[in-house]
Coordinates of C-alpha atoms and ligand atoms in Angstrom, one line a residue:
M23 CA 92.6 11.4 48.3
T24 CA 91.0 13.2 45.4
Q25 CA 91.1 12.1 41.8
D26 CA 90.4 13.3 38.4
V27 CA 87.7 11.5 36.5
R28 CA 89.1 9.1 33.9
E29 CA 87.5 8.2 30.7
D30 CA 89.3 5.0 29.9
F31 CA 86.8 2.4 31.2
A32 CA 84.7 3.0 28.0
D33 CA 87.6 2.2 25.7
P34 CA 86.5 -0.6 23.3
A35 CA 90.1 -1.9 23.1
L36 CA 89.7 -2.8 26.8
R37 CA 87.1 -5.5 25.8
T38 CA 89.6 -7.7 23.9
D39 CA 91.9 -8.1 26.9
P40 CA 91.1 -6.1 30.0
H41 CA 93.4 -8.0 32.3
P42 CA 96.7 -6.1 31.8
V43 CA 94.9 -2.8 32.2
Y44 CA 93.2 -4.0 35.4
A45 CA 96.6 -5.2 36.7
Q46 CA 98.0 -1.8 36.2
W47 CA 95.0 -0.1 37.9
R48 CA 95.3 -2.5 40.9
R49 CA 98.9 -1.3 41.3
E50 CA 98.4 2.4 40.6
T51 CA 94.9 3.5 41.5
P52 CA 93.0 0.5 42.9
V53 CA 89.9 2.6 43.7
R54 CA 89.5 4.7 40.7
R55 CA 87.1 7.4 39.5
V56 CA 85.9 6.8 36.0
K57 CA 83.2 8.0 33.6
L58 CA 81.2 5.1 32.3
P59 CA 79.8 4.7 28.8
N60 CA 76.3 5.5 30.1
G61 CA 77.5 8.9 31.4
V62 CA 77.6 8.0 35.1
T63 CA 80.7 8.9 37.1
A64 CA 81.5 6.0 39.5
W65 CA 84.3 4.5 41.6
L66 CA 85.8 1.3 40.3
V67 CA 87.0 -1.1 42.9
T68 CA 89.7 -3.4 41.5
R69 CA 91.4 -5.2 44.4
Y70 CA 90.2 -8.4 46.0
E71 CA 90.0 -7.2 49.7
D72 CA 88.4 -3.9 48.8
A73 CA 86.0 -5.7 46.6
R74 CA 84.9 -8.0 49.4
Q75 CA 84.5 -5.0 51.7
A76 CA 82.4 -3.2 49.2
L77 CA 80.2 -6.2 48.5
T78 CA 79.3 -6.6 52.2
D79 CA 79.4 -3.0 53.5
P80 CA 75.9 -2.0 54.6
R81 CA 76.7 1.7 53.9
L82 CA 76.7 0.8 50.2
S83 CA 73.1 0.5 49.2
K84 CA 71.5 -1.4 46.3
A85 CA 68.2 0.4 46.6
L86 CA 69.3 4.0 45.8
P87 CA 69.1 5.4 42.2
V88 CA 72.4 5.8 40.3
G89 CA 72.7 9.5 39.2
Q90 CA 71.5 10.5 35.8
T91 CA 72.2 7.8 33.2
T92 CA 71.9 8.4 29.5
D93 CA 69.8 5.2 29.3
S94 CA 67.2 6.1 31.9
A95 CA 64.7 7.4 29.4
L96 CA 62.0 4.9 30.3
P97 CA 58.4 5.6 31.3
P98 CA 58.1 5.3 35.1
A99 CA 55.6 2.4 34.9
V100 CA 58.0 0.4 32.8
G101 CA 61.0 1.2 35.1
A102 CA 59.0 0.1 38.2
A103 CA 57.9 -3.2 36.5
V104 CA 61.6 -4.3 36.2
S105 CA 63.4 -2.7 39.0
R106 CA 61.7 -3.8 42.2
H107 CA 63.7 -7.0 42.6
M108 CA 66.1 -8.4 45.2
L109 CA 69.2 -7.2 43.4
S110 CA 68.1 -3.6 43.7
A111 CA 66.8 -3.9 47.3
D112 CA 68.3 -3.6 50.8
P113 CA 67.1 -5.5 53.9
P114 CA 64.4 -6.0 54.9
D115 CA 62.9 -5.9 51.4
H116 CA 65.9 -7.9 50.0
T117 CA 65.4 -10.6 52.7
R118 CA 61.7 -10.9 52.0
L119 CA 62.1 -11.1 48.2
R120 CA 65.0 -13.5 48.3
R121 CA 63.2 -15.8 50.7
L122 CA 60.2 -16.1 48.3
V123 CA 62.3 -18.0 45.7
S124 CA 65.4 -19.3 47.6
G125 CA 63.6 -22.6 48.2
A126 CA 63.6 -23.3 44.5
F127 CA 67.4 -22.8 44.2
T128 CA 68.7 -25.0 47.1
A129 CA 71.4 -27.5 46.2
R130 CA 68.9 -30.4 46.7
R131 CA 66.2 -28.8 44.5
I132 CA 68.7 -28.0 41.8
E133 CA 70.3 -31.5 41.8
A134 CA 66.8 -32.9 41.1
L135 CA 67.0 -31.0 37.7
R136 CA 70.1 -33.0 36.7
P137 CA 68.3 -35.6 34.5
R138 CA 66.4 -32.9 32.5
I139 CA 69.6 -30.8 32.1
E140 CA 71.4 -33.9 30.8
E141 CA 68.6 -34.5 28.4
I142 CA 68.6 -30.9 27.0
T143 CA 72.4 -31.0 26.8
D144 CA 72.4 -34.3 24.8
E145 CA 69.8 -33.0 22.4
L146 CA 71.8 -29.9 21.7
L147 CA 75.0 -31.9 21.2
A148 CA 73.2 -34.4 18.9
A149 CA 72.1 -31.5 16.7
M150 CA 75.7 -30.6 16.0
A151 CA 76.6 -34.0 14.7
G152 CA 77.9 -34.0 11.1
R153 CA 78.2 -30.3 10.9
E154 CA 81.5 -28.9 9.6
R155 CA 81.4 -25.7 11.6
V156 CA 79.3 -24.5 14.4
D157 CA 79.0 -21.4 16.5
L158 CA 79.2 -23.0 19.9
I159 CA 77.6 -19.9 21.6
D160 CA 74.6 -20.0 19.4
A161 CA 74.2 -23.8 19.2
F162 CA 75.0 -24.8 22.8
A163 CA 76.2 -22.2 25.4
F164 CA 73.1 -20.0 25.0
P165 CA 70.2 -22.4 24.4
L166 CA 71.2 -24.7 27.3
P167 CA 70.7 -22.3 30.3
I168 CA 67.9 -20.5 28.5
Q169 CA 65.9 -23.7 28.1
V170 CA 66.5 -24.6 31.7
I171 CA 65.5 -21.3 33.2
C172 CA 62.5 -21.0 30.9
E173 CA 61.3 -24.5 31.9
L174 CA 61.8 -23.6 35.6
L175 CA 59.8 -20.5 35.3
G176 CA 57.2 -21.7 32.8
V177 CA 58.1 -19.5 29.7
P178 CA 56.8 -21.2 26.5
A179 CA 59.5 -22.4 24.1
A180 CA 58.1 -20.4 21.2
D181 CA 58.9 -17.1 22.9
R182 CA 62.5 -17.7 23.7
D183 CA 64.1 -16.1 20.6
S184 CA 62.4 -12.8 21.2
F185 CA 63.4 -13.0 24.8
R186 CA 67.0 -13.6 24.0
R187 CA 67.1 -10.5 21.7
W188 CA 65.6 -8.2 24.3
S189 CA 67.8 -9.6 27.0
N190 CA 71.0 -9.1 25.1
T191 CA 70.1 -5.5 24.3
I192 CA 69.3 -4.8 27.9
V193 CA 72.6 -6.1 29.4
A194 CA 74.6 -4.4 26.6
G195 CA 73.3 -1.2 28.3
A196 CA 74.9 1.9 26.8
A197 CA 76.5 -0.1 24.0
A198 CA 73.0 -0.6 22.6
R199 CA 71.6 2.6 23.8
D200 CA 69.2 3.3 20.9
R201 CA 67.5 -0.1 21.2
L202 CA 67.3 -0.2 25.0
P203 CA 63.9 1.6 25.6
G204 CA 62.2 -0.6 23.0
A205 CA 63.6 -3.8 24.3
M206 CA 62.6 -2.9 27.9
Q207 CA 59.1 -2.0 26.8
A208 CA 58.7 -5.2 24.8
M209 CA 60.1 -7.3 27.7
V210 CA 57.7 -5.7 30.2
S211 CA 54.7 -6.2 28.0
Y212 CA 55.6 -9.8 27.5
I213 CA 56.1 -10.5 31.2
R214 CA 52.8 -8.9 32.0
E215 CA 51.0 -11.1 29.4
L216 CA 52.8 -14.2 30.7
I217 CA 51.7 -13.4 34.3
A218 CA 48.1 -12.8 33.1
E219 CA 48.1 -16.2 31.2
R220 CA 49.5 -18.1 34.2
R221 CA 47.1 -16.4 36.5
A222 CA 44.2 -17.7 34.4
Q223 CA 45.8 -21.2 34.0
P224 CA 48.3 -22.0 36.7
G225 CA 50.9 -24.8 36.2
E226 CA 53.6 -26.5 38.3
D227 CA 56.2 -23.9 37.5
L228 CA 57.9 -21.2 39.7
L229 CA 56.0 -18.4 38.1
S230 CA 52.6 -20.0 39.1
G231 CA 53.9 -20.4 42.6
L232 CA 54.9 -16.7 42.8
I233 CA 51.5 -15.6 41.4
G234 CA 50.0 -17.7 44.2
V235 CA 52.1 -15.8 46.8
R236 CA 51.2 -12.4 45.2
D237 CA 47.5 -13.1 45.2
A238 CA 47.3 -14.7 48.6
G239 CA 48.5 -11.7 50.7
D240 CA 50.7 -8.7 50.9
R241 CA 54.2 -10.3 50.7
L242 CA 54.7 -9.4 47.0
S243 CA 53.4 -6.4 45.0
E244 CA 52.6 -6.7 41.2
D245 CA 55.7 -4.7 40.3
E246 CA 57.8 -6.9 42.5
L247 CA 56.4 -10.0 40.8
S248 CA 57.2 -8.8 37.3
S249 CA 60.6 -7.6 38.5
M250 CA 61.4 -11.0 40.0
V251 CA 60.5 -12.7 36.7
F252 CA 62.6 -10.1 34.8
L253 CA 65.7 -10.6 37.1
L254 CA 65.5 -14.4 37.0
L255 CA 65.2 -14.5 33.2
I256 CA 68.0 -12.0 32.6
A257 CA 70.3 -13.8 35.1
G258 CA 69.4 -17.1 33.6
H259 CA 70.0 -15.9 30.1
E260 CA 73.2 -13.9 30.3
T261 CA 75.6 -15.5 32.7
T262 CA 76.0 -19.3 32.3
V263 CA 76.4 -18.8 28.6
N264 CA 79.6 -17.0 29.3
L265 CA 80.8 -19.6 31.7
I266 CA 80.4 -22.3 29.0
G267 CA 81.7 -20.0 26.2
N268 CA 84.8 -18.7 28.1
G269 CA 85.6 -22.1 29.5
V270 CA 85.5 -23.9 26.1
H271 CA 87.6 -21.1 24.7
L272 CA 90.2 -21.5 27.4
L273 CA 90.3 -25.3 26.8
L274 CA 90.5 -25.1 23.0
H275 CA 93.0 -22.2 23.0
E276 CA 95.5 -24.4 24.7
R277 CA 94.7 -27.9 23.7
T278 CA 96.7 -29.6 26.4
R279 CA 94.0 -28.3 28.8
W280 CA 91.3 -29.9 26.8
E281 CA 93.1 -33.3 26.7
R282 CA 93.9 -33.2 30.4
L283 CA 90.3 -32.5 31.4
R284 CA 89.1 -35.3 29.0
A285 CA 91.6 -37.7 30.5
D286 CA 90.7 -36.8 34.1
P287 CA 87.0 -35.8 34.4
A288 CA 87.4 -35.7 38.2
L289 CA 89.1 -32.4 37.7
L290 CA 85.9 -30.9 36.3
P291 CA 84.6 -29.2 39.5
S292 CA 87.9 -27.4 40.3
A293 CA 88.4 -26.6 36.6
I294 CA 84.9 -24.9 36.5
E295 CA 85.8 -22.9 39.6
E296 CA 89.0 -21.8 37.9
F297 CA 87.2 -20.8 34.7
L298 CA 84.9 -18.7 37.0
R299 CA 87.9 -17.0 38.6
Y300 CA 90.2 -16.6 35.6
E301 CA 87.7 -15.3 33.0
G302 CA 84.5 -14.9 35.0
P303 CA 81.1 -14.4 33.2
V304 CA 80.2 -11.2 35.0
E305 CA 82.8 -8.4 34.7
T306 CA 81.4 -5.9 37.1
A307 CA 78.9 -6.4 39.9
T308 CA 75.9 -4.1 39.8
F309 CA 75.9 -0.6 41.1
R310 CA 76.1 0.2 44.7
V311 CA 75.6 3.8 46.1
A312 CA 77.1 5.2 49.3
T313 CA 74.5 6.2 51.9
R314 CA 77.2 8.1 53.8
E315 CA 80.9 8.8 53.5
L316 CA 83.2 5.8 53.8
E317 CA 86.8 4.7 53.2
L318 CA 87.6 2.1 50.6
G319 CA 91.2 1.1 49.9
G320 CA 92.4 4.5 51.4
T321 CA 90.1 6.5 49.2
T322 CA 87.2 8.6 50.5
I323 CA 83.8 7.8 48.9
R324 CA 81.2 10.5 49.5
A325 CA 77.5 10.0 50.2
G326 CA 75.7 9.6 46.9
D327 CA 78.7 8.3 44.9
P328 CA 78.1 5.1 42.8
V329 CA 80.5 2.3 43.3
L330 CA 81.2 -0.5 40.8
V331 CA 83.2 -3.6 41.9
V332 CA 85.2 -5.1 39.1
L333 CA 84.9 -8.9 39.8
L334 CA 87.1 -9.8 36.9
S335 CA 90.0 -7.7 38.3
A336 CA 89.5 -8.8 42.0
D337 CA 89.8 -12.4 40.9
R338 CA 93.2 -11.8 39.4
D339 CA 94.6 -10.0 42.4
Q340 CA 98.1 -11.4 43.3
Q341 CA 97.6 -10.4 46.9
R342 CA 94.9 -13.1 47.1
F343 CA 95.7 -15.7 44.4
P344 CA 99.2 -17.2 43.8
A345 CA 100.1 -16.9 40.1
P346 CA 96.8 -15.3 39.3
D347 CA 97.4 -15.1 35.6
E348 CA 97.9 -18.9 35.3
L349 CA 94.9 -21.1 34.6
R350 CA 95.4 -23.9 37.1
M351 CA 92.5 -26.4 36.7
D352 CA 93.5 -28.1 40.0
R353 CA 93.7 -24.9 42.1
A354 CA 92.8 -26.1 45.6
Q355 CA 92.0 -22.8 47.3
N356 CA 89.7 -20.8 45.0
P357 CA 87.6 -18.2 47.0
H358 CA 86.8 -16.3 43.8
L359 CA 84.1 -13.5 43.7
A360 CA 82.6 -14.5 40.3
F361 CA 79.2 -15.1 42.0
G362 CA 79.6 -12.0 44.2
H363 CA 79.8 -12.0 48.0
G364 CA 77.6 -11.1 50.9
I365 CA 73.8 -10.9 51.0
H366 CA 73.5 -10.6 47.2
Y367 CA 75.6 -13.7 46.5
C368 CA 74.3 -15.3 43.4
L369 CA 71.1 -17.2 44.1
G370 CA 71.6 -19.2 40.9
A371 CA 75.1 -20.4 41.7
P372 CA 74.1 -24.1 42.3
L373 CA 72.2 -24.1 39.0
A374 CA 75.0 -22.5 37.1
R375 CA 77.5 -25.0 38.5
L376 CA 75.4 -28.0 37.7
E377 CA 74.7 -26.7 34.1
A378 CA 78.4 -26.2 33.6
Q379 CA 79.3 -29.7 35.0
V380 CA 76.9 -31.4 32.7
A381 CA 77.8 -29.1 29.7
F382 CA 81.6 -29.6 29.9
G383 CA 81.4 -33.3 30.9
R384 CA 79.2 -34.2 27.9
L385 CA 80.9 -31.9 25.4
L386 CA 84.3 -33.4 26.1
A387 CA 83.0 -36.9 25.9
R388 CA 80.9 -36.4 22.8
Y389 CA 83.2 -34.3 20.7
P390 CA 86.7 -35.3 21.7
H391 CA 88.3 -33.8 18.6
M392 CA 86.7 -30.4 18.7
R393 CA 88.8 -27.5 17.7
L394 CA 88.6 -23.7 17.1
A395 CA 87.5 -22.8 13.6
V396 CA 89.2 -19.4 13.6
A397 CA 92.4 -17.9 15.0
P398 CA 92.0 -16.8 18.6
A399 CA 92.7 -13.2 17.5
E400 CA 89.5 -13.2 15.4
L401 CA 87.2 -13.8 18.3
T402 CA 85.1 -10.8 19.4
W403 CA 83.8 -10.0 22.8
R404 CA 80.4 -8.8 23.9
P405 CA 80.0 -5.0 24.2
G406 CA 79.3 -3.4 27.6
V407 CA 81.1 -3.7 30.9
L408 CA 78.7 -5.9 32.8
M409 CA 79.3 -9.2 31.1
R410 CA 82.5 -10.9 29.9
G411 CA 81.8 -13.3 27.1
L412 CA 82.4 -14.0 23.4
L413 CA 79.9 -12.9 20.8
E414 CA 80.6 -16.1 18.8
L415 CA 82.8 -19.1 19.2
P416 CA 83.2 -20.9 15.9
V417 CA 84.4 -24.5 16.3
V418 CA 84.9 -27.6 14.1
P419 CA 83.0 -30.2 16.2
G420 CA 84.8 -33.2 14.5
P421 CA 83.3 -36.7 14.6
A422 CA 80.9 -37.4 17.4
A423 CA 81.9 -40.2 19.8
R424 CA 79.3 -42.9 20.4
R425 CA 77.4 -42.6 23.7
Ligands
HEM181 C1 77.8 -18.6 35.8 C2 76.7 -18.1 36.0 C3 76.4 -16.9 36.9 C4 77.2 -16.0 37.4 C5 78.7 -15.8 37.2 C6 76.4 -15.1 38.2 C7 76.9 -14.0 39.0 C8 76.2 -13.3 39.8 C9 76.7 -12.2 40.6 C10 78.1 -11.7 40.5 C11 75.7 -11.7 41.4 C12 75.8 -10.6 42.4 C13 75.7 -9.2 41.8 C14 76.0 -8.1 42.7 O1 76.1 -8.3 43.9 O2 75.9 -6.9 42.2 C15 74.5 -12.5 41.1 C16 73.3 -12.3 41.7 C17 72.2 -13.0 41.4 N1 72.1 -14.1 40.5 FE1 73.6 -14.9 39.4 N2 75.1 -15.6 38.2 C18 75.1 -16.7 37.4 C19 73.9 -17.4 37.1 C20 72.7 -17.2 37.7 C21 71.5 -18.0 37.4 C22 71.5 -19.2 36.4 C23 70.5 -17.5 38.1 C24 69.1 -17.9 38.2 C25 68.2 -17.9 37.5 C26 71.0 -16.3 38.8 C27 70.3 -15.5 39.6 C28 70.8 -14.5 40.4 C29 70.0 -13.7 41.3 C30 68.5 -13.8 41.5 C31 70.9 -12.8 41.9 C32 70.5 -11.7 42.9 C33 70.7 -12.2 44.3 C34 70.4 -11.2 45.4 O3 70.3 -10.0 45.1 O4 70.3 -11.6 46.6 N3 72.4 -16.2 38.5 N4 74.8 -13.5 40.2

């Protein structure tokens, strides 16, 4: 089947509520050729089964460059210092890079972080007490995961604001095109300085451990080391924030959900899985490129074509999920793709789940009367097609309950 290139994926109106449009695409052209805001023409995969196939098909590579993008104007040395990471690698490089850090992200190692995550959460919630109105993204959903990943890696607290700015610009991609090279350059310089400092004065953190591996042999190059730090910081900065933000929005938008979850905290784990499915933090997986011709959902993808899996759409596919447009916090079967699938399945999933459990549990207990401070229609969504999250979530915290 051949198709014309469609422009509509770049439409800003799609950001507010992409779901009806994705439903239409799943029905009409489930594998769809579009021109992206960064100038690349790619195939969008919108159905669940096709998405799973694409995420596991070894003919779709993560290591090949994606055509000519309008935001690729970076000096080669800067590009190399951020792009040699596991999410842009195929086996055996992928296997080697992932193995170097996977030990730090096992369920057991992550569970050990619980007391510290609870402490950070309680501090952030205490700082909201007595305030009439708060942007919950700025005051809570952002700083919690940032502080956790920075402590895990060993990034000093004083540098976190700059980091957040660069990181936001980088994931906005074409939507922040003018600022992108500057943000990349600044981030790379910063990461290199950080590595130099830790090398001189190692600590107990993950970064010091990685520097040890780098310096002890040939398992990690210098570009791979800086790219690993880059990936972990970006992933730790840009994703869990949207799980917390989107989830709180869903709860406050229909208050009966908030009350139900407050009355029955045992629902929390399945509610979090449902937030991930229903309004997942990552809208599209990262690019894959066909190494040879293949069929996807009845469509021929040619060698060299970029493919983008729309996770947000796959997770609302009625062929896989009964009543996909209903938020069911007690949904029993929930094999969503919010963390991806296959060898690149999210390394940080146990950490994100734990952060979300602590965040929602403590928020509901501490601010039982919280409500939205604006009409839902006034909320605005982040630009770009990679992430699905609110720019701001203004709330009235209400009186804090005693702990
Ligand atoms: C709710 C929060 C999160 C969501 C929804 C999420 C989602 C994803 C998705 C969809 C992928 C696969 C992308 C693809 O195949 O193109 C991925 C990969 C990855 N994520 Fe997450 N992520 C989250 C939090 C985190 C955190 C907190 C970290 C850790 C610091 C992290 C680290 C990674 C890494 C390292 C990969 C690459 C894995 C590989 O290539 O093998 N993520 N994530």
